[in-house]
Amino acid sequence: MASGHSIPSIEERFEFTSGAKRSLLIGGGVGLALVLLGAYLAANGGGGHEVAAHGAEHAAAAGHAAAEHGAAAAAHGADAHGAAAEGGHHAKSWVARIWANLWVNGVYFTGMSVIGMFFLSYNYLAQAGWSAVFKRVPEALPAFLPVTGVVLIATFLLGGHDLFHWTHEGLYEIGGPEYDKIIAGKRGYLNTPFFLIRLVAYFAIWYYLWRVIRNLSLQEDEIGGTEFYEKSIRIGTAFLVVFGVTSSTSAWDFVMSIDTHWFSTMFGWYTLASWHVAGLAVITLTIVMLRERGYLRAVNTSHLRDLGKFVFAFSIFWTYVWFAQFLLIYYANLPEETIYFIERFRGHGGFFKAPFFITLFMNFFFPFLVLMTRDAKGTHSILKVACWSVIVGHWFDFYTNIMPGTVGASASLGPLEWGFFLIFLCAFAYSIANQLTKANLIPRNHPMLEESLHHDIA
């Protein structure tokens, strides 16, 4: 094992072997087979759970919350009615379930991809030296953004009407049977042309800034000096300013706008926290797997412990934001706010209750307990288990945020869902591995490399 006192060669080139490519392609093929099986079952009535009782359950849940408020609920009657009406369109076809799965995975893997750039940027801004030796790994993640960008844009264009209630024109016709005053009031922001402009802008800006910082990194590798490093600091700072805004607005667009009546001022932070810790888990897991295959020998136990601390700390941070949002809504007990959690606890036959609590276990309790000790954070096997828990757990997080408002009672956790997840996972891994082949694994001319090579925390 490499240590801070024995520095191996920094000349390392990753080889994306034919065997590794074949394994990922087979994994993607298995995912596709599961999707086809799931689609067949869903089309023939074998997918999803019973939807007939959904409307009554949802209305009863909203009515129960309103009753608890008595006269106060009457002031919010239109909101509660709108939320209940929104539930009326939840029982969707198996095709809508496909669109919803594409959206869940597109949003989730977009987040993990862009977090690679986020990690690079705040390390550049802080002029951190410890992470220089493995910076190629987070640097590789955003290469997947064009894939998820195309998926999300295509899904919105083809299936947006099934996923987003606010795309229904009848909601804006004053005096019409579907007119909704609340949604109509949001039309200046939630309208199809502006939504598409924002959607394209997110991916264009994020990807462009990553390409700039990636090219500077590759030039630095060939030429050396500090010029490219200083430019990278400026680009990273610009990205942080942009991402500070777009991380929240994209969370509103991708997830919160699905439940159009509902909103939370903490939702941007909540989504960023979820993306961030999942991205950190991907970075850590990739580094561990590379080390197990003989790469990144200069990464030592201190690096691993610090990465483990990041995953540990931001699992706690995600839980803090989750609980703060939940507690405020629970304490205020306003029908137009509580309906979001009532739908996940009691709506749709209680289907989403299990995924809701699985999310808490996999994203907080499990990583908190297994990564608590100092030695655990530097142990490959424990890091791998904790990272996989976080990666799968935060997929459940986005699943429980998106599925109730898109397909509702037609949702399931069957071959269709796991097949799509496997396809995206294998494609993401393929993209990362492909990027790692394009440069020396250790940035040989990084100004902070010497500090990183000697990173040693007793």
XYZ file of C-alpha atoms in Angstrom:
458
model
C 0.000 0.000 0.000
C 1.221 3.428 -0.865
C 1.967 5.761 2.005
C 2.988 9.344 2.505
C 6.601 8.206 2.891
C 6.920 5.900 -0.129
C 5.923 7.634 -3.349
C 5.365 5.369 -6.372
C 5.648 6.484 -9.972
C 3.168 9.125 -11.087
C 3.181 7.842 -14.663
C -0.004 5.796 -14.925
C -2.270 5.219 -17.897
C -5.621 3.583 -17.386
C -6.430 0.748 -19.766
C -10.096 0.232 -20.496
C -9.830 -3.465 -21.284
C -12.035 -5.357 -23.689
C -13.152 -7.509 -20.754
C -14.314 -4.454 -18.801
C -16.119 -3.088 -21.849
C -17.778 -6.448 -22.417
C -18.927 -6.637 -18.776
C -20.510 -3.178 -18.957
C -22.171 -3.968 -22.284
C -23.524 -7.226 -20.856
C -24.796 -5.295 -17.833
C -26.505 -2.827 -20.156
C -27.954 -5.734 -22.135
C -29.348 -7.303 -18.977
C -30.840 -3.909 -18.099
C -32.458 -3.663 -21.529
C -33.884 -7.182 -21.176
C -35.352 -6.219 -17.804
C -36.872 -3.063 -19.318
C -38.480 -5.069 -22.129
C -39.786 -7.636 -19.639
C -41.086 -4.885 -17.368
C -42.744 -3.062 -20.267
C -44.418 -6.302 -21.409
C -45.702 -7.033 -17.910
C -46.908 -3.460 -17.433
C -48.661 -3.388 -20.830
C -50.464 -6.624 -19.983
C -51.556 -5.583 -16.520
C -48.695 -7.189 -14.607
C -46.949 -3.993 -13.564
C -47.804 -1.356 -11.039
C -50.267 -1.785 -8.196
C -53.993 -1.296 -8.091
C -55.092 2.193 -9.111
C -58.836 2.024 -8.704
C -58.877 3.214 -5.106
C -56.303 5.927 -5.636
C -58.657 8.870 -6.134
C -60.644 8.105 -2.997
C -57.499 7.521 -0.923
C -55.881 10.742 -2.041
C -59.025 12.785 -1.462
C -59.453 11.161 1.962
C -55.864 11.981 2.879
C -56.324 15.609 1.856
C -59.664 15.742 3.643
C -58.131 14.342 6.837
C -55.415 16.985 6.820
C -57.998 19.694 6.168
C -60.235 18.440 8.954
C -57.401 18.740 11.437
C -57.272 22.424 10.662
C -61.007 23.080 10.802
C -61.812 26.589 9.698
C -58.169 27.368 8.937
C -58.220 24.766 6.188
C -61.060 26.539 4.448
C -58.750 29.419 3.648
C -56.593 26.968 1.752
C -59.458 25.034 0.217
C -58.526 25.890 -3.323
C -54.965 24.661 -2.722
C -56.095 21.399 -1.152
C -58.632 20.881 -3.918
C -55.967 21.542 -6.531
C -53.662 19.030 -4.902
C -56.438 16.449 -4.823
C -57.304 17.204 -8.426
C -53.678 16.753 -9.309
C -53.963 13.251 -7.880
C -56.676 12.526 -10.428
C -54.185 12.345 -13.245
C -51.738 10.062 -11.403
C -53.149 6.746 -12.608
C -51.153 6.553 -15.803
C -50.422 4.042 -18.540
C -47.361 1.843 -18.753
C -45.946 4.257 -21.349
C -46.040 7.052 -18.779
C -44.183 4.728 -16.420
C -41.402 4.423 -19.005
C -41.193 8.216 -19.327
C -41.120 8.541 -15.545
C -38.270 6.030 -15.218
C -36.286 7.822 -17.896
C -36.861 11.081 -16.027
C -35.851 9.663 -12.614
C -32.611 8.207 -13.931
C -31.877 11.158 -16.192
C -32.193 13.593 -13.287
C -30.241 11.403 -10.862
C -27.308 10.677 -13.171
C -27.233 14.311 -14.300
C -26.669 15.259 -10.684
C -23.887 12.751 -10.104
C -22.206 13.854 -13.328
C -22.225 17.586 -12.589
C -20.987 16.979 -9.038
C -17.641 16.010 -10.564
C -17.318 19.607 -11.776
C -18.638 20.917 -8.455
C -15.975 18.942 -6.543
C -13.206 20.198 -8.830
C -14.411 23.789 -8.565
C -14.528 24.090 -4.797
C -11.149 22.370 -4.533
C -9.696 24.870 -6.998
C -11.283 27.804 -5.180
C -9.916 26.577 -1.835
C -6.551 25.863 -3.506
C -6.736 22.449 -1.864
C -3.711 20.264 -2.408
C -4.807 16.915 -0.972
C -7.103 15.976 -3.881
C -4.667 16.717 -6.744
C -3.460 13.129 -7.036
C -6.908 11.737 -7.891
C -8.497 14.760 -9.621
C -8.804 12.828 -12.889
C -11.674 10.848 -11.370
C -14.061 13.741 -10.597
C -12.816 15.325 -13.811
C -14.202 12.350 -15.753
C -17.751 12.449 -14.376
C -19.233 15.429 -16.321
C -18.490 13.757 -19.663
C -21.820 11.963 -19.190
C -23.814 15.218 -19.204
C -24.576 15.177 -22.967
C -26.152 11.727 -22.581
C -28.438 12.690 -19.705
C -29.153 16.032 -21.373
C -30.431 14.321 -24.509
C -32.447 11.863 -22.407
C -34.165 14.608 -20.410
C -34.865 16.858 -23.384
C -36.242 13.960 -25.455
C -38.315 12.686 -22.518
C -39.834 16.109 -21.935
C -40.629 16.626 -25.622
C -42.175 13.181 -26.052
C -43.625 12.427 -22.629
C -43.733 15.740 -20.774
C -47.517 15.902 -21.032
C -47.730 12.659 -19.035
C -45.212 13.768 -16.402
C -45.924 17.456 -15.801
C -49.456 18.478 -14.922
C -48.694 22.129 -15.691
C -48.268 21.324 -19.416
C -52.054 20.799 -19.770
C -53.490 23.802 -21.592
C -56.919 23.479 -19.987
C -55.452 24.598 -16.663
C -55.039 28.142 -18.025
C -58.457 28.626 -19.643
C -60.374 30.923 -17.295
C -63.846 29.538 -16.738
C -62.926 26.147 -18.189
C -63.565 22.882 -16.307
C -59.830 22.325 -15.699
C -58.914 25.904 -14.826
C -56.521 26.096 -11.886
C -55.864 29.550 -10.496
C -52.701 28.532 -8.649
C -51.029 26.843 -11.618
C -52.168 29.630 -13.946
C -50.402 32.076 -11.626
C -47.141 30.228 -12.199
C -47.383 30.263 -15.982
C -44.771 32.995 -16.355
C -42.162 30.502 -15.134
C -43.787 27.132 -15.842
C -44.432 27.210 -19.566
C -43.044 24.847 -22.182
C -40.826 27.255 -24.196
C -39.161 28.766 -21.113
C -38.786 25.329 -19.512
C -37.014 23.997 -22.600
C -34.754 27.060 -22.740
C -33.744 26.478 -19.106
C -33.283 22.759 -19.684
C -30.922 23.313 -22.616
C -29.117 26.157 -20.807
C -28.329 24.020 -17.759
C -26.566 21.360 -19.766
C -24.902 23.786 -22.196
C -23.403 25.945 -19.426
C -22.366 23.069 -17.152
C -20.806 21.095 -19.992
C -19.066 24.111 -21.542
C -17.423 25.131 -18.267
C -16.325 21.532 -17.702
C -14.800 21.362 -21.202
C -12.833 24.551 -20.492
C -11.460 23.306 -17.175
C -10.773 19.863 -18.640
C -8.772 21.331 -21.538
C -6.798 23.513 -19.132
C -6.004 20.423 -17.090
C -4.774 18.506 -20.138
C -2.663 21.454 -21.305
C -1.158 21.752 -17.841
C -0.221 18.075 -18.047
C 1.751 18.681 -21.249
C 3.236 22.148 -20.673
C 3.392 22.683 -16.906
C 3.648 25.984 -15.060
C 1.014 27.726 -12.960
C -0.823 29.634 -15.699
C -3.335 26.863 -16.356
C -3.902 26.303 -12.649
C -4.694 29.989 -12.096
C -7.105 29.985 -15.051
C -8.741 26.858 -13.623
C -9.341 28.668 -10.332
C -11.166 31.440 -12.204
C -13.255 28.972 -14.231
C -14.041 26.967 -11.113
C -15.135 30.105 -9.297
C -17.365 31.084 -12.223
C -18.914 27.619 -12.179
C -19.652 27.839 -8.452
C -21.464 31.146 -8.973
C -23.483 29.677 -11.847
C -24.138 26.407 -10.039
C -25.208 28.244 -6.914
C -28.209 29.452 -8.911
C -28.782 26.631 -11.394
C -28.539 23.837 -8.829
C -31.672 25.264 -7.196
C -33.575 26.258 -10.336
C -32.859 22.883 -11.953
C -34.167 21.155 -8.803
C -37.367 23.207 -9.079
C -37.710 22.338 -12.756
C -36.663 18.686 -12.716
C -38.440 17.591 -9.542
C -40.468 20.186 -7.620
C -42.541 21.340 -10.605
C -43.977 17.812 -10.910
C -46.095 18.480 -7.805
C -47.105 21.856 -9.164
C -49.114 23.120 -6.206
C -46.476 22.225 -3.661
C -43.247 24.105 -3.001
C -40.453 24.223 -0.458
C -37.886 26.988 -0.069
C -35.384 24.313 1.041
C -35.853 22.055 -1.973
C -32.845 23.377 -3.907
C -30.523 22.687 -0.975
C -32.137 19.316 -0.410
C -31.607 18.205 -4.019
C -28.039 19.540 -4.114
C -27.244 17.663 -0.887
C -28.583 14.453 -2.454
C -26.658 14.932 -5.694
C -23.495 15.913 -3.822
C -23.231 12.935 -1.504
C -24.124 10.529 -4.334
C -21.409 12.117 -6.509
C -18.892 11.839 -3.658
C -19.806 8.162 -3.311
C -19.161 7.627 -7.039
C -15.779 9.385 -6.810
C -14.754 7.377 -3.747
C -15.982 4.066 -5.171
C -14.146 4.685 -8.471
C -10.876 5.470 -6.666
C -11.170 2.346 -4.504
C -11.883 0.150 -7.537
C -8.930 1.652 -9.431
C -6.618 1.023 -6.483
C -7.790 -2.591 -6.287
C -6.774 -2.968 -9.933
C -3.296 -1.581 -9.363
C -3.913 2.039 -10.375
C -3.580 5.249 -8.339
C -0.838 3.751 -6.204
C 0.012 7.259 -4.996
C -3.388 7.509 -3.294
C -2.742 6.596 0.318
C -4.813 5.761 3.369
C -5.052 9.424 4.371
C -6.691 10.245 1.019
C -9.173 7.416 1.499
C -9.987 8.503 5.039
C -10.645 12.050 3.859
C -12.932 10.779 1.104
C -14.699 8.612 3.664
C -15.112 11.698 5.854
C -16.712 13.533 2.947
C -19.254 10.746 2.361
C -19.882 10.436 6.109
C -20.268 14.181 6.676
C -22.498 14.897 3.696
C -24.717 11.913 4.487
C -25.348 13.684 7.783
C -25.819 17.012 5.982
C -28.398 15.509 3.619
C -30.263 14.103 6.622
C -30.136 17.481 8.344
C -31.685 19.224 5.336
C -34.236 16.421 4.880
C -35.294 16.550 8.526
C -35.354 20.362 8.660
C -37.696 20.465 5.659
C -39.887 17.676 7.041
C -40.061 19.116 10.572
C -41.098 22.587 9.407
C -43.888 21.137 7.285
C -44.980 18.741 10.050
C -45.020 21.477 12.687
C -46.882 24.038 10.544
C -49.391 21.345 9.482
C -50.767 23.329 6.548
C -52.787 21.162 4.115
C -51.125 22.548 0.980
C -47.725 21.566 2.449
C -48.500 18.322 4.295
C -50.170 16.807 1.215
C -46.681 16.150 -0.194
C -45.798 13.779 2.649
C -49.316 12.409 3.119
C -49.220 11.250 -0.502
C -45.996 9.367 0.252
C -47.151 7.951 3.596
C -50.784 7.054 2.958
C -51.561 7.709 -0.696
C -51.484 5.142 -3.506
C -52.281 2.254 -1.161
C -49.239 3.077 0.955
C -46.893 1.900 -1.816
C -44.345 4.693 -1.337
C -44.042 4.271 2.418
C -41.443 1.476 2.132
C -39.192 3.310 -0.372
C -39.516 6.433 1.802
C -38.049 4.694 4.854
C -35.561 2.657 2.802
C -34.201 6.036 1.658
C -33.598 7.120 5.245
C -31.927 3.852 6.192
C -29.609 3.607 3.181
C -28.688 7.292 3.094
C -28.223 8.014 6.781
C -28.367 5.197 9.309
C -26.282 2.674 7.371
C -23.425 4.953 6.157
C -23.437 6.756 9.513
C -22.879 3.519 11.424
C -20.399 1.819 9.092
C -18.238 4.916 8.493
C -18.204 6.132 12.068
C -14.777 4.758 13.049
C -11.486 6.128 11.740
C -10.252 2.788 10.407
C -13.484 2.106 8.539
C -12.964 5.184 6.372
C -9.662 3.789 5.098
C -10.837 0.218 4.448
C -11.675 -0.703 0.855
C -14.438 -3.195 1.597
C -16.255 -0.904 4.032
C -15.966 2.101 1.718
C -17.395 0.074 -1.152
C -20.394 -1.118 0.862
C -21.080 2.384 2.213
C -20.754 3.996 -1.233
C -23.066 1.496 -2.885
C -25.592 2.083 -0.114
C -25.472 5.829 -0.776
C -25.664 5.448 -4.572
C -28.672 3.097 -4.481
C -30.229 4.953 -1.542
C -30.248 8.302 -3.302
C -31.764 6.694 -6.370
C -34.608 5.749 -4.015
C -34.639 9.373 -2.837
C -35.317 10.659 -6.358
C -37.725 7.793 -6.991
C -39.904 8.795 -4.017
C -39.691 12.465 -5.022
C -40.685 11.964 -8.663
C -42.861 8.860 -9.002
C -45.876 9.842 -6.829
C -46.472 12.980 -8.869
C -45.881 11.398 -12.275
C -47.421 7.918 -12.268
C -48.778 7.651 -8.722
C -50.656 4.396 -8.195
C -49.233 2.931 -11.413
C -45.734 2.993 -9.918
C -43.869 -0.188 -9.136
C -40.407 -1.451 -8.233
C -40.064 -4.206 -10.770
C -37.958 -5.201 -13.783
C -38.730 -1.916 -15.570
C -37.312 0.254 -12.773
C -34.225 -1.843 -12.060
C -33.575 -2.331 -15.762
C -33.440 1.405 -16.431
C -31.223 1.943 -13.389
C -28.817 -0.760 -14.608
C -28.670 0.703 -18.129
C -27.853 4.187 -16.833
C -25.359 2.820 -14.301
C -23.444 0.821 -16.915
C -23.494 3.730 -19.389
C -22.210 6.089 -16.672
C -19.417 3.684 -15.716
C -18.502 3.278 -19.407
C -18.303 7.058 -19.838
C -16.088 7.470 -16.757
C -13.749 4.649 -17.796
C -13.508 6.027 -21.325
C -12.548 9.485 -20.009
C -9.906 8.030 -17.702
C -8.063 6.591 -20.723
C -7.566 10.042 -22.274
C -4.916 11.387 -19.895
C -2.336 10.309 -17.363
C -4.242 9.137 -14.285
C -2.161 11.416 -12.072
C -1.852 15.062 -13.239
C 1.924 15.127 -13.461
C 2.347 18.920 -13.613
C -0.314 20.007 -11.126
C 1.224 22.693 -8.835
C -0.212 20.976 -5.753
C 0.849 17.456 -6.709
C 3.828 17.305 -4.357
C 1.626 18.271 -1.422
C -0.932 15.670 -2.431
C 1.689 12.925 -2.779
C 2.826 13.590 0.782
C -0.677 13.918 2.201
C -0.389 12.184 5.553
C -2.749 12.652 8.495
C -1.596 10.739 11.536
